[in-house]
Amino acid sequence: MVAEPILLDRSRPSSALPASTAPSSARPPSAPPPLAWSTLADAFETACLLRCMPPPATAGHRHAGQQPVRPTTIEFNREEAARRTRQLLDRLDIPVRHEVAVGGLRRRYELHRLHVGREHRPTYAAIAENGWRRGRRELLGGPVPGASTARRLWRTRLAAAAWRAALLAGGRHVRRHILGVRITDRELGAVLVRGAALLDVPALLRPGTGCFLVSVAHGRDRDRILRYAAEEAVQRPVA
C-alpha cells in the first residue's frame, strides 16, 4: 500500500502595498514574541499530546488545517500521558488539577482528567497554539541556510517530542514487522513523518477507518524512534 502524500504549507503572497505606506488599520496584529527553545519544545509536545485526543463529538467536522478547540478539561485513558502533560504544563507555569475516575463493570478502566483553572485558560490556549504553529513550522519547513548548531539540534528534539507524545497518547499499533500509532489528526501525522525523517527513520502515513496510521519498520528504525522518544535533555543550550 502506498503512503498518502503529505501536504505542506505553501507560502502566501505578500501584500503589494509596502509596509511603510500601508494604512495602520490594515496592518495585522503583531506576532507573539519568539519562544525560547526549551519553552517551545514543552509547548509543542503539549500541543501534540492534545492532538492525539479524538476531536469532541459536538465539534462537527473540521476542515483540514483548522486548529482544534483547546479543551479546558483534558482527558486521557493512560496515566503516563496525563502525567507527562501535567509535567509539561507545570514547566510552562500552567497549574492543573489531576483527577482520576474509575468506570466499567466487568472490565474496569481509569480516565485521567486534567482541569485548567479559569484564570490560566487564556495563557494555556495561547501557548498551546503558538507552540504547535512554531514547532510544526520548524519540522515541516525545509533546512534553513546557515542555521545555527542549536537550531539544528532543537529541530531533532522537536521531532523526538512529537513521537514521544504520539507513543504516550496515540493508539499503539504494534505488529511483528512495524511499530505504529493511530491518530485522528492528519497534520500531526505529517509532523510525525517529517520528524521521523529528521531522526533518520523512514515512516509511512496510511489512512485507516476513522484514523491515520503512522508506522516505522521493526528493528533498527523502531529502536531508533523509541530511543529518541525516551530521551530528554537535562541541559538545554540556548540558540
Short mmCIF file of C-alpha atoms in Angstrom, two decimals:
data_model
loop_
_atom_site.label_atom_id
_atom_site.label_comp_id
_atom_site.label_asym_id
_atom_site.label_seq_id
_atom_site.Cartn_x
_atom_site.Cartn_y
_atom_site.Cartn_z
CA MET A 1 0.00 0.00 0.00
CA VAL A 2 1.36 3.39 -0.95
CA ALA A 3 1.59 6.02 1.77
CA GLU A 4 -0.55 9.11 1.38
CA PRO A 5 1.27 12.23 0.17
CA ILE A 6 1.92 14.81 2.85
CA LEU A 7 0.61 18.30 2.17
CA LEU A 8 2.94 21.02 3.41
CA ASP A 9 2.36 24.71 3.90
CA ARG A 10 2.60 26.93 0.85
CA SER A 11 3.98 30.42 1.13
CA ARG A 12 1.36 33.13 0.81
CA PRO A 13 1.97 36.14 -1.46
CA SER A 14 2.78 39.29 0.42
CA SER A 15 0.77 42.46 0.03
CA ALA A 16 1.63 44.60 -2.98
CA LEU A 17 1.49 47.72 -0.81
CA PRO A 18 4.76 48.41 1.04
CA ALA A 19 4.52 48.18 4.80
CA SER A 20 5.63 51.79 5.18
CA THR A 21 2.69 53.05 3.08
CA ALA A 22 0.01 50.58 4.20
CA PRO A 23 -2.74 52.11 6.33
CA SER A 24 -2.39 51.31 10.00
CA SER A 25 -5.89 49.81 10.12
CA ALA A 26 -4.86 47.19 7.51
CA ARG A 27 -1.75 46.01 9.33
CA PRO A 28 -2.04 42.62 11.02
CA PRO A 29 -1.60 42.42 14.78
CA SER A 30 1.96 41.99 15.95
CA ALA A 31 3.15 38.41 16.20
CA PRO A 32 3.80 36.95 19.66
CA PRO A 33 7.42 37.13 20.81
CA PRO A 34 9.58 34.13 19.88
CA LEU A 35 9.70 31.34 22.42
CA ALA A 36 12.93 30.10 23.92
CA TRP A 37 13.83 26.69 22.51
CA SER A 38 13.15 24.89 25.81
CA THR A 39 9.75 26.59 26.15
CA LEU A 40 8.91 25.84 22.52
CA ALA A 41 9.76 22.16 22.98
CA ASP A 42 7.46 21.88 26.02
CA ALA A 43 4.63 23.83 24.35
CA PHE A 44 4.94 21.81 21.13
CA GLU A 45 4.90 18.46 22.93
CA THR A 46 1.85 19.59 24.90
CA ALA A 47 0.08 20.51 21.66
CA CYS A 48 0.97 17.13 20.16
CA LEU A 49 -0.45 15.34 23.21
CA LEU A 50 -3.70 17.31 22.81
CA ARG A 51 -3.87 16.47 19.10
CA CYS A 52 -3.66 12.76 19.91
CA MET A 53 -7.06 13.08 21.57
CA PRO A 54 -10.13 12.36 19.39
CA PRO A 55 -11.99 15.56 18.43
CA PRO A 56 -15.04 16.37 20.57
CA ALA A 57 -18.22 14.79 19.26
CA THR A 58 -20.02 18.16 19.33
CA ALA A 59 -17.36 19.97 17.33
CA GLY A 60 -18.56 18.64 13.97
CA HIS A 61 -16.21 18.07 11.07
CA ARG A 62 -13.08 20.20 10.97
CA HIS A 63 -11.58 21.37 7.71
CA ALA A 64 -8.01 20.34 7.01
CA GLY A 65 -5.57 22.65 8.75
CA GLN A 66 -8.15 24.14 11.12
CA GLN A 67 -6.94 24.39 14.69
CA PRO A 68 -8.90 22.21 17.13
CA VAL A 69 -10.55 23.67 20.21
CA ARG A 70 -8.22 23.55 23.22
CA PRO A 71 -10.21 21.69 25.87
CA THR A 72 -10.02 23.18 29.35
CA THR A 73 -10.58 19.68 30.74
CA ILE A 74 -8.08 17.29 29.17
CA GLU A 75 -8.89 13.58 29.29
CA PHE A 76 -6.55 10.63 28.80
CA ASN A 77 -7.14 6.93 29.29
CA ARG A 78 -3.45 6.41 30.04
CA GLU A 79 -1.84 7.60 33.24
CA GLU A 80 1.54 8.12 31.57
CA ALA A 81 0.07 10.57 29.05
CA ALA A 82 -1.74 12.52 31.77
CA ARG A 83 1.33 12.72 33.98
CA ARG A 84 3.52 13.86 31.09
CA THR A 85 1.00 16.57 30.11
CA ARG A 86 0.83 17.75 33.71
CA GLN A 87 4.63 17.86 33.93
CA LEU A 88 4.87 19.94 30.75
CA LEU A 89 2.13 22.35 31.83
CA ASP A 90 3.80 22.77 35.22
CA ARG A 91 7.02 23.74 33.46
CA LEU A 92 5.03 26.24 31.42
CA ASP A 93 3.64 27.75 34.66
CA ILE A 94 0.11 26.49 33.95
CA PRO A 95 -1.11 24.62 37.04
CA VAL A 96 -3.70 21.90 36.54
CA ARG A 97 -5.78 19.67 38.81
CA HIS A 98 -5.45 15.93 38.16
CA GLU A 99 -8.48 13.73 38.84
CA VAL A 100 -8.92 10.01 38.24
CA ALA A 101 -12.30 8.44 37.50
CA VAL A 102 -12.81 4.67 37.52
CA GLY A 103 -15.52 3.12 35.38
CA GLY A 104 -16.62 -0.12 33.80
CA LEU A 105 -18.23 -3.22 35.27
CA ARG A 106 -16.55 -6.44 34.20
CA ARG A 107 -13.65 -4.58 32.64
CA ARG A 108 -12.51 -1.68 34.79
CA TYR A 109 -10.74 1.31 33.33
CA GLU A 110 -9.31 4.63 34.50
CA LEU A 111 -9.96 8.04 32.99
CA HIS A 112 -7.47 10.76 33.88
CA ARG A 113 -8.74 14.35 33.77
CA LEU A 114 -6.58 17.46 33.91
CA HIS A 115 -8.50 20.66 34.72
CA VAL A 116 -7.06 24.05 33.75
CA GLY A 117 -8.17 26.84 36.09
CA ARG A 118 -10.21 29.69 34.64
CA GLU A 119 -7.52 32.29 35.29
CA HIS A 120 -4.91 30.26 33.40
CA ARG A 121 -7.04 29.31 30.36
CA PRO A 122 -6.04 32.26 28.11
CA THR A 123 -2.34 31.57 28.70
CA TYR A 124 -2.86 27.83 28.20
CA ALA A 125 -4.71 28.31 24.90
CA ALA A 126 -2.19 30.83 23.57
CA ILE A 127 0.91 28.81 24.41
CA ALA A 128 -0.55 25.57 23.02
CA GLU A 129 -1.46 27.24 19.72
CA ASN A 130 1.82 29.15 19.48
CA GLY A 131 3.83 26.04 20.35
CA TRP A 132 2.07 23.95 17.73
CA ARG A 133 2.32 26.56 14.98
CA ARG A 134 6.01 27.30 15.52
CA GLY A 135 7.05 23.71 16.18
CA ARG A 136 5.17 22.49 13.11
CA ARG A 137 6.84 25.18 11.01
CA GLU A 138 10.29 24.14 12.24
CA LEU A 139 9.69 20.50 11.31
CA LEU A 140 7.76 20.85 8.06
CA GLY A 141 9.88 23.69 6.72
CA GLY A 142 12.97 22.86 4.74
CA PRO A 143 16.54 23.28 6.02
CA VAL A 144 17.39 26.87 6.83
CA PRO A 145 20.63 28.03 5.16
CA GLY A 146 23.14 28.99 7.80
CA ALA A 147 21.06 27.61 10.65
CA SER A 148 22.87 27.56 13.97
CA THR A 149 24.01 24.34 15.60
CA ALA A 150 21.47 24.93 18.37
CA ARG A 151 18.61 25.24 15.88
CA ARG A 152 19.57 22.01 14.11
CA LEU A 153 19.80 20.27 17.48
CA TRP A 154 16.42 21.55 18.66
CA ARG A 155 14.69 20.52 15.43
CA THR A 156 15.77 16.98 16.28
CA ARG A 157 14.42 17.39 19.81
CA LEU A 158 11.11 18.70 18.48
CA ALA A 159 10.85 15.61 16.28
CA ALA A 160 11.52 13.40 19.30
CA ALA A 161 8.92 15.31 21.33
CA ALA A 162 6.25 14.69 18.68
CA TRP A 163 6.94 10.96 18.68
CA ARG A 164 7.06 10.86 22.49
CA ALA A 165 3.59 12.42 22.61
CA ALA A 166 2.19 10.05 19.97
CA LEU A 167 3.58 6.96 21.67
CA LEU A 168 2.16 8.08 25.03
CA ALA A 169 -1.28 9.29 23.96
CA GLY A 170 -1.91 7.84 20.50
CA GLY A 171 -3.29 4.38 19.80
CA ARG A 172 -0.37 1.95 19.81
CA HIS A 173 -0.36 -0.36 16.80
CA VAL A 174 2.39 -2.92 17.33
CA ARG A 175 2.92 -5.81 14.94
CA ARG A 176 5.81 -8.14 14.33
CA HIS A 177 7.06 -6.04 11.41
CA ILE A 178 6.12 -2.47 12.44
CA LEU A 179 5.70 -0.01 15.29
CA GLY A 180 2.73 2.26 14.61
CA VAL A 181 0.46 4.82 16.23
CA ARG A 182 -3.15 5.59 15.37
CA ILE A 183 -4.12 9.25 15.39
CA THR A 184 -7.12 11.23 14.16
CA ASP A 185 -5.24 14.43 13.24
CA ARG A 186 -3.74 14.41 9.76
CA GLU A 187 -1.45 17.38 10.43
CA LEU A 188 0.08 15.54 13.37
CA GLY A 189 0.61 12.60 11.02
CA ALA A 190 2.57 14.84 8.64
CA VAL A 191 4.65 16.13 11.56
CA LEU A 192 5.44 12.57 12.68
CA VAL A 193 6.53 11.52 9.19
CA ARG A 194 8.80 14.55 8.77
CA GLY A 195 10.03 14.20 12.34
CA ALA A 196 10.99 10.58 11.71
CA ALA A 197 12.95 11.69 8.64
CA LEU A 198 14.89 14.17 10.81
CA LEU A 199 15.71 11.23 13.09
CA ASP A 200 16.95 9.31 10.04
CA VAL A 201 13.99 6.91 10.10
CA PRO A 202 11.59 6.39 7.15
CA ALA A 203 7.92 6.45 8.21
CA LEU A 204 4.65 5.81 6.39
CA LEU A 205 1.29 7.54 6.77
CA ARG A 206 -1.74 5.43 5.80
CA PRO A 207 -5.43 6.22 6.12
CA GLY A 208 -7.48 3.89 8.28
CA THR A 209 -11.07 3.65 9.44
CA GLY A 210 -11.67 6.98 11.16
CA CYS A 211 -7.96 7.50 11.79
CA PHE A 212 -4.48 7.59 10.31
CA LEU A 213 -1.72 5.07 10.95
CA VAL A 214 1.88 6.28 11.14
CA SER A 215 4.36 3.43 11.23
CA VAL A 216 8.06 2.62 11.14
CA ALA A 217 9.68 -0.71 10.40
CA HIS A 218 10.60 -3.17 13.13
CA GLY A 219 14.27 -3.44 14.04
CA ARG A 220 16.71 -0.56 13.69
CA ASP A 221 14.04 2.02 12.80
CA ARG A 222 11.78 1.06 15.70
CA ASP A 223 14.68 1.04 18.17
CA ARG A 224 15.88 4.46 16.99
CA ILE A 225 12.42 6.03 17.40
CA LEU A 226 11.97 4.55 20.85
CA ARG A 227 15.42 5.71 21.92
CA TYR A 228 14.84 9.29 20.81
CA ALA A 229 11.36 9.34 22.34
CA ALA A 230 12.78 8.21 25.68
CA GLU A 231 15.45 10.91 25.73
CA GLU A 232 15.06 14.39 27.13
CA ALA A 233 17.96 16.78 27.50
CA VAL A 234 18.87 17.72 31.05
CA GLN A 235 20.89 20.76 29.98
CA ARG A 236 19.34 22.77 27.16
CA PRO A 237 21.61 25.07 25.16
CA VAL A 238 20.31 28.47 24.12
CA ALA A 239 20.45 29.48 20.44
#
